[in-house]
Amino acid sequence: MKFTVRKAAVLGAGVMGAQIAAHLANANVPVVLFDLPAREGDKNGIVKKALDGLKRLQPSPLATRDKLQYIDAANYDEHLPLLAECDLVIEAIAERMDWKQDLYSKIGPFLASTATIASNTSGLSINALAECLPAEKRSNFCGIHFFNPPRYMPLVEIIATRETDPVRLDGLETWLTSRLGKGVVRALDTPNFVANRVGVFSILAVMHHTAAFGLGLDTVDGLTGPKIGRPKSATYRTGDVVGLDTLAHVVKTMRDTLPDDPWHAYFNPPGWLNGLVEQGVLGQKTKGGIFRKQGKVIEVFDPATQAYRISDDSLAVEVDALLKMSDPAARLRALRTSNHPQAQFLWAVFRDLFHYCAVHLGQIADNARDVDFALRWGFGWAQGPFELWQAAGWAETTQAIAADIAAGKSMSPVPLPAWAMDPQRRGVHGPAGSWSASRQCNVARSTLPVYARQLFPELLFGETGARPETSGETLYENDGVRLWRLPALDAGIGIVSFKSKMHAIGDEVLDGIQASLQEAGDKLDGLVIWHDAPFAVGANLKQISAACEAGEFGRLEQTVARFQQTAMAIKYAPVPVVAAVQGMALGGGCEVAMHAAKRVLALESYLGLVEVGVGLIPAGGGCKELALRAARWAAQSSAASEVLGNLTPTFMTVAMGKTGKSAHEAIDLGFAKAGDTILFNARELLFVALKEARLLADAGYVRPVPARGVPVAGRAGIASMEMTLVNMREGGMISAHDYRVSRAVAVALCGGEVEYGSLVDEAWLLAVERQQFLELLKTPETQARIKHMLDTGKPLRN
């Protein structure tokens, strides 16, 4: 069966429902968003209010605002017949079984016989919900649990009922993976499924041990955030983000539905948290929760005093040093054997998490891989619980857990399962797959064809699989790049991968690209520039700063010229060059992508010419390319006078260092083209980029002809842009140096101090860019901005 979604419906326009609809719209899927009819005025008022809210949410659930055109508002009284047109119907109303059952009885008669029906419940029984549908529709029904926010969180749990058609489930998984870019975990129909079951238990364990070790909530967040591979929101800030009332509700669901769980006694939020909820102090949505901001000061709630105090998440020096240890086994051993309360707290949290996962593996998931990916993708952990355990040394850690259980130190006295205690066991992930407690064997990864598009899938600790840095055949390599190919896939298409930190573009990368282009012209049919995110964070500021301090401006001019030559070599290469972009492509990284014959962009690609942030302008051909675009638009309108009109919004984009917040925005801003390919699953980038390069080559690719006779805005354009800058400077919105930098942007975009409409070529535009860049580089203000960025990672406004 071919799984196709030509139109979808989302039932419920609350926070999750509206954002699920938004992400479907991002994928160009027409959506009908339903809710109750409004009591007054427009019956679609509730949905329309939710759609207006999508425009204000940050981070934005919409790739671009115009994606709203894919969403139609509807209500249950008037529009249920529209469901007959929908291939996918997602119910996302409040977590009330009786409300869901009532809704299912209403929609049942209107559903198409071929439609897939799914509930976005976060933990209610999928089998119980299925009973509310007509018998002939139950094989089409399953759970589909998105994580908030749906656009950004990779995880979707899909949950089969006893009657769900397995072929339909395979089609849904394929569609979610490729079309919506999700990481799919097949969960079992148990309360809270996989991610929330483990993730919420982890939060409860942290809360229990916070009190047991007498630690402050801010200190605990310092311990349970990035230092142990968790998000910056750590534990208590996460509560504020999701809402303390929501957290309390999820815990209540566990308490009500898992009476026989050996840890049931801990399925209660602390009293102080219940007190905050009763007072309406719910977190970010009420402008205050466990943490709150008073002016510029961050305060944290202190359960001991029932009052707020200034937050301080600094850690004990000795514990901080333990967390910096690179060997995970030595690190966990050091935490376990340390006498410091902060270290003992962390060991206790890990111990009880591992214990809980081992005992429940057979009931909550098919295998350990599903648990680990659920926590990676749904909670943003760098590693899941089982791979953390395995990395720390399975046998040693298991013995320590068992000893603590025997000594009564663990949260539950239930023993570890026999499979975990097997003396021959070295972990749960290995070449044969991942351990399944229910099947008592290792389980290999899914063989669905969609996963063949992921040439280098995400790997867990202990798994074996292809890695890009050791795969394929190397054709050329230096300190900056590796040129390689995958002969089994396409021996004629080369892959250029940057090796520098954050893929910054320095001399060695420029040299490597030039050599790779030469090699491609001699031996290959095409090139793909690809590596894991980020695509490139721009020029190597350390090299630039060092040269400035040494006064080597002649060498810097040569480097800028070399960058421009490299960009032009990419653009006019004898073979097609495809840039496969994921994550940040800033400054020089954006310019490299702009000069490619085509771009294959992950949806979450953030392209921008951001050089103004360090007191510079784009000088790797970025301004030149934007000037060419304005000239092309003017030519299409048969009016050279349109050059300035097309440049004005571009000037503000560059002068403000604006970055596209999605691949779609990158196209709107001129950093990519309308014909470029956008993928929702970044793991498919290389596969598709190789296909695109092959297609261009097989279609008889001919390099473009260098642009000549390009009309520019010249002095008149510069003067027009200066008027805006003068007003901003006089209004105190920008500094004198901001003015100088932004004027340099105007000069570069307008082709220099020439008459309006003068005809120039690309070499002229590059020379203007280069001159303006170097003049700024010699100023102490710009040099200070570069140094400040290197030292702090933040821009300096001087």
mmCIF file of N, CA and C in Angstrom, residues 178-245:
data_model
loop_
_atom_site.group_PDB
_atom_site.id
_atom_site.type_symbol
_atom_site.label_atom_id
_atom_site.label_comp_id
_atom_site.label_asym_id
_atom_site.label_seq_id
_atom_site.Cartn_x
_atom_site.Cartn_y
_atom_site.Cartn_z
ATOM 1 N N SER A 178 10.344 10.595 6.561
ATOM 2 C CA SER A 178 10.865 11.348 5.430
ATOM 3 C C SER A 178 10.140 12.671 5.207
ATOM 4 N N ARG A 179 8.820 12.648 5.234
ATOM 5 C CA ARG A 179 8.063 13.858 4.919
ATOM 6 C C ARG A 179 8.099 14.863 6.053
ATOM 7 N N LEU A 180 7.998 14.400 7.290
ATOM 8 C CA LEU A 180 8.008 15.325 8.430
ATOM 9 C C LEU A 180 9.344 15.361 9.154
ATOM 10 N N GLY A 181 10.302 14.505 8.754
ATOM 11 C CA GLY A 181 11.646 14.559 9.324
ATOM 12 C C GLY A 181 11.744 14.040 10.743
ATOM 13 N N LYS A 182 10.921 13.078 11.110
ATOM 14 C CA LYS A 182 10.871 12.628 12.497
ATOM 15 C C LYS A 182 11.693 11.370 12.744
ATOM 16 N N GLY A 183 12.073 11.205 14.007
ATOM 17 C CA GLY A 183 12.634 9.957 14.479
ATOM 18 C C GLY A 183 11.505 9.175 15.120
ATOM 19 N N VAL A 184 11.170 8.036 14.556
ATOM 20 C CA VAL A 184 9.996 7.286 14.998
ATOM 21 C C VAL A 184 10.415 6.154 15.932
ATOM 22 N N VAL A 185 9.705 6.061 17.038
ATOM 23 C CA VAL A 185 9.858 4.941 17.972
ATOM 24 C C VAL A 185 8.507 4.248 18.081
ATOM 25 N N ARG A 186 8.517 2.925 17.901
ATOM 26 C CA ARG A 186 7.295 2.139 18.072
ATOM 27 C C ARG A 186 7.130 1.831 19.559
ATOM 28 N N ALA A 187 6.183 2.482 20.166
ATOM 29 C CA ALA A 187 5.961 2.302 21.603
ATOM 30 C C ALA A 187 4.874 1.264 21.846
ATOM 31 N N LEU A 188 4.880 0.702 23.043
ATOM 32 C CA LEU A 188 3.833 -0.218 23.456
ATOM 33 C C LEU A 188 2.710 0.557 24.127
ATOM 34 N N ASP A 189 1.536 -0.034 24.146
ATOM 35 C CA ASP A 189 0.371 0.651 24.709
ATOM 36 C C ASP A 189 0.383 0.538 26.231
ATOM 37 N N THR A 190 1.314 1.269 26.830
ATOM 38 C CA THR A 190 1.423 1.336 28.284
ATOM 39 C C THR A 190 1.358 2.803 28.696
ATOM 40 N N PRO A 191 0.963 3.106 29.922
ATOM 41 C CA PRO A 191 0.811 4.506 30.349
ATOM 42 C C PRO A 191 2.073 5.332 30.098
ATOM 43 N N ASN A 192 1.879 6.481 29.460
ATOM 44 C CA ASN A 192 2.933 7.446 29.149
ATOM 45 C C ASN A 192 3.949 6.929 28.121
ATOM 46 N N PHE A 193 3.726 5.731 27.586
ATOM 47 C CA PHE A 193 4.547 5.177 26.519
ATOM 48 C C PHE A 193 6.023 5.090 26.936
ATOM 49 N N VAL A 194 6.959 5.494 26.064
ATOM 50 C CA VAL A 194 8.377 5.283 26.382
ATOM 51 C C VAL A 194 9.025 6.546 26.950
ATOM 52 N N ALA A 195 9.071 7.607 26.152
ATOM 53 C CA ALA A 195 9.846 8.790 26.535
ATOM 54 C C ALA A 195 9.330 9.425 27.815
ATOM 55 N N ASN A 196 8.022 9.661 27.897
ATOM 56 C CA ASN A 196 7.487 10.293 29.103
ATOM 57 C C ASN A 196 7.579 9.374 30.310
ATOM 58 N N ARG A 197 7.432 8.065 30.085
ATOM 59 C CA ARG A 197 7.515 7.141 31.220
ATOM 60 C C ARG A 197 8.892 7.234 31.873
ATOM 61 N N VAL A 198 9.944 7.200 31.053
ATOM 62 C CA VAL A 198 11.302 7.260 31.591
ATOM 63 C C VAL A 198 11.684 8.690 31.960
ATOM 64 N N GLY A 199 11.350 9.645 31.082
ATOM 65 C CA GLY A 199 11.742 11.032 31.318
ATOM 66 C C GLY A 199 11.113 11.615 32.567
ATOM 67 N N VAL A 200 9.837 11.325 32.777
ATOM 68 C CA VAL A 200 9.159 11.857 33.967
ATOM 69 C C VAL A 200 9.675 11.149 35.218
ATOM 70 N N PHE A 201 9.947 9.837 35.103
ATOM 71 C CA PHE A 201 10.549 9.174 36.268
ATOM 72 C C PHE A 201 11.883 9.825 36.610
ATOM 73 N N SER A 202 12.674 10.150 35.599
ATOM 74 C CA SER A 202 13.967 10.788 35.860
ATOM 75 C C SER A 202 13.782 12.099 36.615
ATOM 76 N N ILE A 203 12.770 12.877 36.213
ATOM 77 C CA ILE A 203 12.489 14.142 36.912
ATOM 78 C C ILE A 203 12.086 13.869 38.360
ATOM 79 N N LEU A 204 11.244 12.856 38.561
ATOM 80 C CA LEU A 204 10.818 12.516 39.923
ATOM 81 C C LEU A 204 11.995 12.048 40.773
ATOM 82 N N ALA A 205 12.906 11.285 40.158
ATOM 83 C CA ALA A 205 14.098 10.837 40.888
ATOM 84 C C ALA A 205 14.954 12.028 41.284
ATOM 85 N N VAL A 206 15.107 12.975 40.358
ATOM 86 C CA VAL A 206 15.883 14.184 40.670
ATOM 87 C C VAL A 206 15.232 14.947 41.819
ATOM 88 N N MET A 207 13.922 15.081 41.781
ATOM 89 C CA MET A 207 13.221 15.800 42.848
ATOM 90 C C MET A 207 13.394 15.100 44.193
ATOM 91 N N HIS A 208 13.285 13.775 44.195
ATOM 92 C CA HIS A 208 13.464 13.017 45.436
ATOM 93 C C HIS A 208 14.865 13.226 46.003
ATOM 94 N N HIS A 209 15.871 13.097 45.156
ATOM 95 C CA HIS A 209 17.245 13.199 45.642
ATOM 96 C C HIS A 209 17.654 14.650 45.925
ATOM 97 N N THR A 210 16.970 15.603 45.316
ATOM 98 C CA THR A 210 17.218 17.008 45.667
ATOM 99 C C THR A 210 16.962 17.214 47.159
ATOM 100 N N ALA A 211 15.820 16.710 47.613
ATOM 101 C CA ALA A 211 15.486 16.845 49.033
ATOM 102 C C ALA A 211 16.385 15.974 49.900
ATOM 103 N N ALA A 212 16.661 14.752 49.426
ATOM 104 C CA ALA A 212 17.461 13.823 50.231
ATOM 105 C C ALA A 212 18.865 14.349 50.491
ATOM 106 N N PHE A 213 19.442 15.049 49.524
ATOM 107 C CA PHE A 213 20.812 15.566 49.684
ATOM 108 C C PHE A 213 20.834 17.042 50.063
ATOM 109 N N GLY A 214 19.650 17.649 50.234
ATOM 110 C CA GLY A 214 19.587 19.030 50.701
ATOM 111 C C GLY A 214 20.168 20.042 49.737
ATOM 112 N N LEU A 215 19.937 19.840 48.444
ATOM 113 C CA LEU A 215 20.500 20.742 47.441
ATOM 114 C C LEU A 215 19.480 21.784 47.001
ATOM 115 N N GLY A 216 19.983 22.922 46.551
ATOM 116 C CA GLY A 216 19.126 23.958 45.995
ATOM 117 C C GLY A 216 18.667 23.580 44.598
ATOM 118 N N LEU A 217 17.501 24.087 44.200
ATOM 119 C CA LEU A 217 16.968 23.759 42.884
ATOM 120 C C LEU A 217 17.861 24.297 41.778
ATOM 121 N N ASP A 218 18.492 25.444 42.006
ATOM 122 C CA ASP A 218 19.400 26.017 41.014
ATOM 123 C C ASP A 218 20.671 25.174 40.904
ATOM 124 N N THR A 219 21.175 24.701 42.029
ATOM 125 C CA THR A 219 22.359 23.832 42.002
ATOM 126 C C THR A 219 22.066 22.549 41.235
ATOM 127 N N VAL A 220 20.881 22.000 41.465
ATOM 128 C CA VAL A 220 20.502 20.767 40.766
ATOM 129 C C VAL A 220 20.436 20.997 39.258
ATOM 130 N N ASP A 221 19.923 22.149 38.848
ATOM 131 C CA ASP A 221 19.902 22.426 37.410
ATOM 132 C C ASP A 221 21.315 22.576 36.856
ATOM 133 N N GLY A 222 22.226 23.116 37.669
ATOM 134 C CA GLY A 222 23.620 23.179 37.251
ATOM 135 C C GLY A 222 24.223 21.790 37.077
ATOM 136 N N LEU A 223 23.755 20.831 37.892
ATOM 137 C CA LEU A 223 24.268 19.458 37.839
ATOM 138 C C LEU A 223 23.621 18.624 36.742
ATOM 139 N N THR A 224 22.355 18.900 36.414
ATOM 140 C CA THR A 224 21.602 18.013 35.523
ATOM 141 C C THR A 224 21.341 18.608 34.144
ATOM 142 N N GLY A 225 22.165 19.582 33.750
ATOM 143 C CA GLY A 225 22.043 20.177 32.427
ATOM 144 C C GLY A 225 23.146 19.715 31.495
ATOM 145 N N PRO A 226 23.758 20.625 30.739
ATOM 146 C CA PRO A 226 24.768 20.262 29.744
ATOM 147 C C PRO A 226 25.961 19.493 30.312
ATOM 148 N N LYS A 227 26.254 19.660 31.589
ATOM 149 C CA LYS A 227 27.419 18.968 32.154
ATOM 150 C C LYS A 227 27.241 17.451 32.176
ATOM 151 N N ILE A 228 25.998 16.985 32.081
ATOM 152 C CA ILE A 228 25.785 15.532 31.984
ATOM 153 C C ILE A 228 25.080 15.173 30.672
ATOM 154 N N GLY A 229 25.162 16.078 29.689
ATOM 155 C CA GLY A 229 24.594 15.780 28.384
ATOM 156 C C GLY A 229 23.101 15.988 28.275
ATOM 157 N N ARG A 230 22.556 16.867 29.115
ATOM 158 C CA ARG A 230 21.132 17.182 29.062
ATOM 159 C C ARG A 230 20.961 18.622 28.549
ATOM 160 N N PRO A 231 19.763 19.017 28.135
ATOM 161 C CA PRO A 231 19.544 20.386 27.643
ATOM 162 C C PRO A 231 19.827 21.440 28.712
ATOM 163 N N LYS A 232 19.987 22.689 28.271
ATOM 164 C CA LYS A 232 20.241 23.796 29.197
ATOM 165 C C LYS A 232 19.111 23.960 30.205
ATOM 166 N N SER A 233 17.904 23.567 29.808
ATOM 167 C CA SER A 233 16.768 23.700 30.730
ATOM 168 C C SER A 233 16.850 22.712 31.884
ATOM 169 N N ALA A 234 17.775 21.754 31.799
ATOM 170 C CA ALA A 234 18.053 20.806 32.892
ATOM 171 C C ALA A 234 16.756 20.163 33.410
ATOM 172 N N THR A 235 16.499 20.303 34.718
ATOM 173 C CA THR A 235 15.321 19.641 35.304
ATOM 174 C C THR A 235 14.231 20.639 35.686
ATOM 175 N N TYR A 236 14.560 21.554 36.568
ATOM 176 C CA TYR A 236 13.523 22.449 37.090
ATOM 177 C C TYR A 236 13.136 23.521 36.072
ATOM 178 N N ARG A 237 14.080 23.974 35.272
ATOM 179 C CA ARG A 237 13.717 24.897 34.199
ATOM 180 C C ARG A 237 12.829 24.199 33.168
ATOM 181 N N THR A 238 13.065 22.912 32.953
ATOM 182 C CA THR A 238 12.184 22.152 32.060
ATOM 183 C C THR A 238 10.758 22.161 32.593
ATOM 184 N N GLY A 239 10.614 22.023 33.908
ATOM 185 C CA GLY A 239 9.283 22.109 34.510
ATOM 186 C C GLY A 239 8.618 23.433 34.205
ATOM 187 N N ASP A 240 9.377 24.509 34.288
ATOM 188 C CA ASP A 240 8.832 25.834 33.959
ATOM 189 C C ASP A 240 8.431 25.930 32.498
ATOM 190 N N VAL A 241 9.221 25.322 31.621
ATOM 191 C CA VAL A 241 8.947 25.401 30.182
ATOM 192 C C VAL A 241 7.672 24.637 29.831
ATOM 193 N N VAL A 242 7.533 23.420 30.334
ATOM 194 C CA VAL A 242 6.346 22.629 29.980
ATOM 195 C C VAL A 242 5.126 23.051 30.788
ATOM 196 N N GLY A 243 5.345 23.739 31.895
ATOM 197 C CA GLY A 243 4.249 24.151 32.767
ATOM 198 C C GLY A 243 4.177 23.256 33.986
ATOM 199 N N LEU A 244 4.233 23.843 35.178
ATOM 200 C CA LEU A 244 4.222 23.038 36.397
ATOM 201 C C LEU A 244 2.906 22.284 36.553
ATOM 202 N N ASP A 245 1.818 22.865 36.049
ATOM 203 C CA ASP A 245 0.540 22.157 36.105
ATOM 204 C C ASP A 245 0.534 20.951 35.166
#
